[in-house]
């Protein structure tokens, strides 16, 4: 599945760039390059909240292979937001470079009782995106 940059909602600031694609009413893709700031997380959560309000649930695919660092407040805000929306987020996928981070994501999902999937290759990430998008189209 190709995601055109010109079709994305964009945010840029604090050394980072964020793109959002609503590929269906219940599937959102993000891509981050550089630094994830608190304002960048707010940009994402505001869009996700609007989609959840309309559809009731949201599958999220975070293409974060280009993340260099995080603002600790951004990480806390995202964790708190996701915790408050737990059942409305039936599946969240992350594309990350680090094997340790991928394992941490998978373990966190088990501990939280949530479906968190980590991918280390774009091929598996985009295959999962295509599968979920096709499944949601049939619902």
Coordinates of C-alpha atoms in Angstrom, one line a residue:
X1 CA 0.0 0.0 0.0
X2 CA 1.5 3.3 -1.0
X3 CA 1.0 6.4 1.1
X4 CA 1.5 9.6 -0.8
X5 CA 3.0 12.5 1.2
X6 CA 0.7 15.0 -0.5
X7 CA -2.3 13.1 0.8
X8 CA -1.2 13.3 4.4
X9 CA -2.1 15.7 7.2
X10 CA 1.3 17.1 8.3
X11 CA 2.8 18.6 11.4
X12 CA 6.4 19.9 11.8
X13 CA 8.2 21.4 14.7
X14 CA 10.7 20.9 17.5
X15 CA 13.0 18.9 15.2
X16 CA 10.4 16.4 14.1
X17 CA 7.9 15.8 11.3
X18 CA 4.7 13.8 11.5
X19 CA 2.4 12.6 8.7
X20 CA -1.1 11.2 9.2
X21 CA -3.1 9.2 6.7
X22 CA -6.7 8.2 7.4
X23 CA -6.8 5.2 5.0
X24 CA -10.3 4.3 6.1
X25 CA -12.7 5.5 8.8
X26 CA -11.2 3.0 11.2
X27 CA -7.5 2.9 10.2
X28 CA -4.9 5.6 10.8
X29 CA -1.3 5.5 9.7
X30 CA 1.4 7.8 11.2
X31 CA 4.9 8.4 10.2
X32 CA 7.5 10.3 12.3
X33 CA 10.9 11.4 11.4
X34 CA 13.2 13.0 14.0
X35 CA 12.0 14.0 17.4
X36 CA 8.6 13.2 18.9
X37 CA 7.5 16.2 20.9
X38 CA 4.5 16.8 23.1
X39 CA 2.9 19.0 20.4
X40 CA 3.4 16.3 17.8
X41 CA 1.6 13.8 20.0
X42 CA -1.2 16.2 20.5
X43 CA -1.6 16.6 16.8
X44 CA -1.9 12.8 16.4
X45 CA -4.2 12.3 19.4
X46 CA -6.6 15.1 18.3
X47 CA -7.0 13.4 14.9
X48 CA -7.3 10.0 16.4
X49 CA -10.0 11.3 18.9
X50 CA -12.0 12.6 16.0
X51 CA -11.9 9.3 14.2
X52 CA -12.8 7.3 17.3
X53 CA -15.7 9.7 18.0
X54 CA -17.1 8.9 14.5
X55 CA -16.3 5.2 14.2
X56 CA -16.1 3.9 17.8
X57 CA -12.7 2.2 17.3
X58 CA -9.4 2.8 15.6
X59 CA -6.6 0.6 14.3
X60 CA -3.3 2.5 14.3
X61 CA -0.1 1.9 12.3
X62 CA 2.9 3.9 13.5
X63 CA 5.7 4.0 11.0
X64 CA 8.4 5.1 13.5
X65 CA 11.5 3.8 11.9
X66 CA 12.7 7.4 11.5
X67 CA 12.2 8.4 15.2
X68 CA 15.5 9.6 16.7
X69 CA 14.3 10.6 20.2
X70 CA 11.3 11.4 22.4
X71 CA 10.2 14.1 24.7
X72 CA 9.4 12.3 28.0
X73 CA 6.2 14.3 28.3
X74 CA 5.2 13.2 24.9
X75 CA 5.7 9.5 25.8
X76 CA 3.7 10.0 29.0
X77 CA 0.9 11.8 27.1
X78 CA 0.7 9.0 24.5
X79 CA 0.7 6.3 27.2
X80 CA -2.0 8.0 29.2
X81 CA -4.1 8.7 26.0
X82 CA -3.8 5.1 24.8
X83 CA -4.7 3.7 28.3
X84 CA -7.8 5.8 28.3
X85 CA -8.8 4.5 24.9
X86 CA -7.8 0.9 25.4
X87 CA -10.9 -1.0 24.1
X88 CA -11.3 1.6 21.3
X89 CA -7.8 0.7 20.0
X90 CA -8.2 -3.0 19.1
X91 CA -4.9 -3.2 17.3
X92 CA -1.8 -0.9 17.2
X93 CA 1.2 -1.7 15.0
X94 CA 4.7 -0.1 15.2
X95 CA 7.5 -0.2 12.7
X96 CA 10.7 0.3 14.6
X97 CA 14.4 -0.2 14.0
X98 CA 15.5 -1.5 17.3
X99 CA 15.1 -5.2 18.2
X100 CA 15.0 -4.2 21.9
X101 CA 12.2 -1.7 21.3
X102 CA 10.2 -4.2 19.3
X103 CA 10.5 -6.7 22.1
X104 CA 9.5 -4.0 24.7
X105 CA 6.4 -3.2 22.6
X106 CA 5.3 -6.8 22.4
X107 CA 5.8 -7.3 26.2
X108 CA 4.0 -4.1 27.0
X109 CA 1.0 -5.4 25.0
X110 CA 1.0 -8.6 26.9
X111 CA 1.2 -6.8 30.2
X112 CA -1.5 -4.4 29.3
X113 CA -3.8 -6.9 27.7
X114 CA -3.7 -5.0 24.5
X115 CA -2.9 -5.9 20.9
X116 CA 0.4 -4.2 20.3
X117 CA 2.5 -5.5 17.3
X118 CA 6.0 -4.6 16.5
X119 CA 7.5 -4.9 13.0
X120 CA 11.1 -4.4 12.1
X121 CA 10.6 -4.5 8.3
X122 CA 8.4 -2.4 6.1
X123 CA 7.2 -5.5 4.3
X124 CA 5.6 -7.0 7.3
X125 CA 4.3 -3.6 8.5
X126 CA 2.6 -2.8 5.2
X127 CA 1.3 -6.4 4.8
X128 CA -0.4 -6.0 8.2
X129 CA -1.8 -2.7 7.2
X130 CA -3.2 -4.1 3.9
X131 CA -4.7 -7.0 5.8
X132 CA -6.4 -4.9 8.5
X133 CA -7.6 -2.4 5.9
X134 CA -9.2 -5.2 3.8
X135 CA -10.8 -6.7 6.9
X136 CA -12.3 -3.4 8.0
X137 CA -13.7 -2.8 4.5
X138 CA -15.7 -6.0 4.9
X139 CA -17.2 -5.0 8.2

